Structures are given as structure tokens and as C-alpha cells.
Short mmCIF file of N, CA and C in Angstrom, two decimals:
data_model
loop_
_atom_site.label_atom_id
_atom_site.label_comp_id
_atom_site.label_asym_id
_atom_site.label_seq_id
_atom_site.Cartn_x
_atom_site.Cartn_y
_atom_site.Cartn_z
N UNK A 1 8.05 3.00 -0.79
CA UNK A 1 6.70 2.94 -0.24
C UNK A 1 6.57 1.65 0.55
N UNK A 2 6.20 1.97 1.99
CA UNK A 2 5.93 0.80 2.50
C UNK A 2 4.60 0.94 3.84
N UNK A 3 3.41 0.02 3.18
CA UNK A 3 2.31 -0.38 4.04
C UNK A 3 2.41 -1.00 5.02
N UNK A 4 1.96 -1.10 6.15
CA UNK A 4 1.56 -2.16 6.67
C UNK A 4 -0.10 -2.07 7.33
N UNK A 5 -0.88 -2.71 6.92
CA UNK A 5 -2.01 -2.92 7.77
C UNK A 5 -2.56 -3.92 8.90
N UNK A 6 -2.96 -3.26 9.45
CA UNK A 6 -3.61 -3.61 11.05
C UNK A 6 -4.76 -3.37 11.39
N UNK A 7 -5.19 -4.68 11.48
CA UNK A 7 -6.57 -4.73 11.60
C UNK A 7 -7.17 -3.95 10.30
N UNK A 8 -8.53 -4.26 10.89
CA UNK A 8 -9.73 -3.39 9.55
C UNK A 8 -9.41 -2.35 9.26
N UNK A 9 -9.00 -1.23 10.51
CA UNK A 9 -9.03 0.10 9.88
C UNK A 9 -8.18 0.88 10.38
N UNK A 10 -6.81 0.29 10.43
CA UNK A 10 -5.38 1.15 10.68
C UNK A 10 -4.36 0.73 9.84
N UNK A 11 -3.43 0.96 10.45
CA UNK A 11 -2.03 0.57 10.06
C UNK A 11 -1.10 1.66 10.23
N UNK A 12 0.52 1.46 9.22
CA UNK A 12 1.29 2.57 9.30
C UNK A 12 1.64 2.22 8.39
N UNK A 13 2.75 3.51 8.03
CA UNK A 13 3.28 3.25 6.60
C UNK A 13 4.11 4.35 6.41
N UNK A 14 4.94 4.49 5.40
CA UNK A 14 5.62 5.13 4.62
C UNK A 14 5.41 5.76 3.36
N UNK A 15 5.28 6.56 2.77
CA UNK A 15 5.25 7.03 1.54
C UNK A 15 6.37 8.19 1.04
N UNK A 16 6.64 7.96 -0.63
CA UNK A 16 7.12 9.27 -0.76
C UNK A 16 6.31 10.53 -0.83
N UNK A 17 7.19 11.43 -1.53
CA UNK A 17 6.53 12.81 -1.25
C UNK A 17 8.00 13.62 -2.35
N UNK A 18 7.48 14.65 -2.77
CA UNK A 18 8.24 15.91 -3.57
C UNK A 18 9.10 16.42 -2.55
N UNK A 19 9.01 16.53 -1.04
CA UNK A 19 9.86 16.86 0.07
C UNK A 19 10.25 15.71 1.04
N UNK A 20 10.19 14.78 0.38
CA UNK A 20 10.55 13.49 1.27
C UNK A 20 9.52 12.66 1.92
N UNK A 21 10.09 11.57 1.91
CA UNK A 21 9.34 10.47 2.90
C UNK A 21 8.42 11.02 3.61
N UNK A 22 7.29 10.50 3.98
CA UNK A 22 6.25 10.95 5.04
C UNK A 22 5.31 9.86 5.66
N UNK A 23 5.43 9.57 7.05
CA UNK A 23 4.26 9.06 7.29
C UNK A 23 3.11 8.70 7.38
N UNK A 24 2.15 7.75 6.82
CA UNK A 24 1.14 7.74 6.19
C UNK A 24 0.20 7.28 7.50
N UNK A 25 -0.90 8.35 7.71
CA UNK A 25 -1.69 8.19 8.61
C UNK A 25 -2.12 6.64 8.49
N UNK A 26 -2.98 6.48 9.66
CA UNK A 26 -3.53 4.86 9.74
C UNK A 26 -4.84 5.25 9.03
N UNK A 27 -5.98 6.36 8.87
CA UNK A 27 -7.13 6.19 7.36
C UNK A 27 -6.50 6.14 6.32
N UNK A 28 -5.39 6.89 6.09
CA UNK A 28 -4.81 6.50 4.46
C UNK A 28 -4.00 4.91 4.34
N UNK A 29 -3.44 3.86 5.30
CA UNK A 29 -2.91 2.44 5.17
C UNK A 29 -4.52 2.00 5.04
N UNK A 30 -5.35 2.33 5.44
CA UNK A 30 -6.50 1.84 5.77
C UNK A 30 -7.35 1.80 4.58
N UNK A 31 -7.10 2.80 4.10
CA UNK A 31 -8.13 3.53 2.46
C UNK A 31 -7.46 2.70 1.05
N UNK A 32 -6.13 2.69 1.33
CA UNK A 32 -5.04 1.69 0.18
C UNK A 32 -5.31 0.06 0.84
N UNK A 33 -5.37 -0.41 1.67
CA UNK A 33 -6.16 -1.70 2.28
C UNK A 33 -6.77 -1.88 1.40
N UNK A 34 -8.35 -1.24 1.55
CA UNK A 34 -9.57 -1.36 1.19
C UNK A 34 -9.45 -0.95 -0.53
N UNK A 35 -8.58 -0.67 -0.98
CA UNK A 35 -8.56 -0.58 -2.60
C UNK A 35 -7.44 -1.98 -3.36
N UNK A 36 -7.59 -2.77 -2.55
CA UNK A 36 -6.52 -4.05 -2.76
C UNK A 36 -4.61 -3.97 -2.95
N UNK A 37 -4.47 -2.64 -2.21
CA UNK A 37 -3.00 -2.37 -1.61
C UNK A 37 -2.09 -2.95 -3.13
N UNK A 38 -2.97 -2.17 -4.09
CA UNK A 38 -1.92 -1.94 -5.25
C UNK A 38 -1.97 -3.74 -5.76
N UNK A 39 -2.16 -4.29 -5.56
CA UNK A 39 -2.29 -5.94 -6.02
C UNK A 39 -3.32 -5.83 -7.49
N UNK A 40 -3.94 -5.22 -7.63
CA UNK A 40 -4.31 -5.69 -9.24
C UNK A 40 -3.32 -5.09 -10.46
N UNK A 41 -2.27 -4.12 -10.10
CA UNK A 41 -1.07 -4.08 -11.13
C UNK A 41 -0.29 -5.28 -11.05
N UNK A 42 -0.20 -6.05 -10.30
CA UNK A 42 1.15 -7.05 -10.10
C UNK A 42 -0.10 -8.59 -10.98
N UNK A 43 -0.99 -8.19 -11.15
CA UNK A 43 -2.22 -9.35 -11.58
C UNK A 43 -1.70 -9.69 -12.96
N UNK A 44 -1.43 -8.84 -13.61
CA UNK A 44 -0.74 -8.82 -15.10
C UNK A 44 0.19 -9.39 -14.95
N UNK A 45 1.12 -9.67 -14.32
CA UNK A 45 2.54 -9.43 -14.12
C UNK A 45 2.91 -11.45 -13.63
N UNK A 46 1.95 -11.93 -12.61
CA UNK A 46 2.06 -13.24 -12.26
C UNK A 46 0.57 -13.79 -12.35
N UNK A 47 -0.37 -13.27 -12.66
CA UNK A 47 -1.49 -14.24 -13.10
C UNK A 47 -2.28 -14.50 -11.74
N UNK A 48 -3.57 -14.54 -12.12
CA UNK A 48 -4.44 -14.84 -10.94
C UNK A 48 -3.88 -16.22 -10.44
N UNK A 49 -3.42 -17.02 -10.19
CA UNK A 49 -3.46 -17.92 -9.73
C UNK A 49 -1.79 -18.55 -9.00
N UNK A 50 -0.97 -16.97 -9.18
CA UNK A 50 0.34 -16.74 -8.61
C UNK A 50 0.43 -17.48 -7.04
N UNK A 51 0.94 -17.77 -6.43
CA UNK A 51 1.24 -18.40 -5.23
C UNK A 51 2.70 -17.92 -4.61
#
């Protein structure tokens, strides 16, 4: 899986899938953006104050 976002409300990306890899529209990089792009699992992991 790989994000990248651009600007407020695009990006591109990668995702898997049950039939393979698939390109992830720029509202869906955009929608995982705006939900903190998976960063509050890794919060446990190195601590709010990780650097």
C-alpha cells in the first residue's frame, strides 16, 4: 500500500485488492488524508511525541 497526497483534495496511490494491486482514485488518497493516513495505529507503537 502506497499513498501519496497532494494538496487538500487529491493524490495517488496504490492499494491491494483480492485481484491485485489497484489504483487508488485521488477522493479515496484524499478520504485516507483526511482520516490521519493510518498514523493513529503507529501512535501505540512510537508514542506521541516520536520524531
Amino acid at each position: 500500500m502506497i499513498l501519496l497526497p497532494l494538496g487538500s483534495g487529491g493524490g495517488v496511490g496504490q492499494l491491494p485488492s483480492p485481484d491485485g494491486p489497484f489504483a487508488a482514485p485521488a477522493a479515496m488518497v484524499a478520504e485516507f488524508k483526511g482520516a490521519g493516513l493510518s498514523a493513529g495505529r503507529f501512535l501505540g507503537q512510537f508514542g506521541p511525541n516520536a520524531a
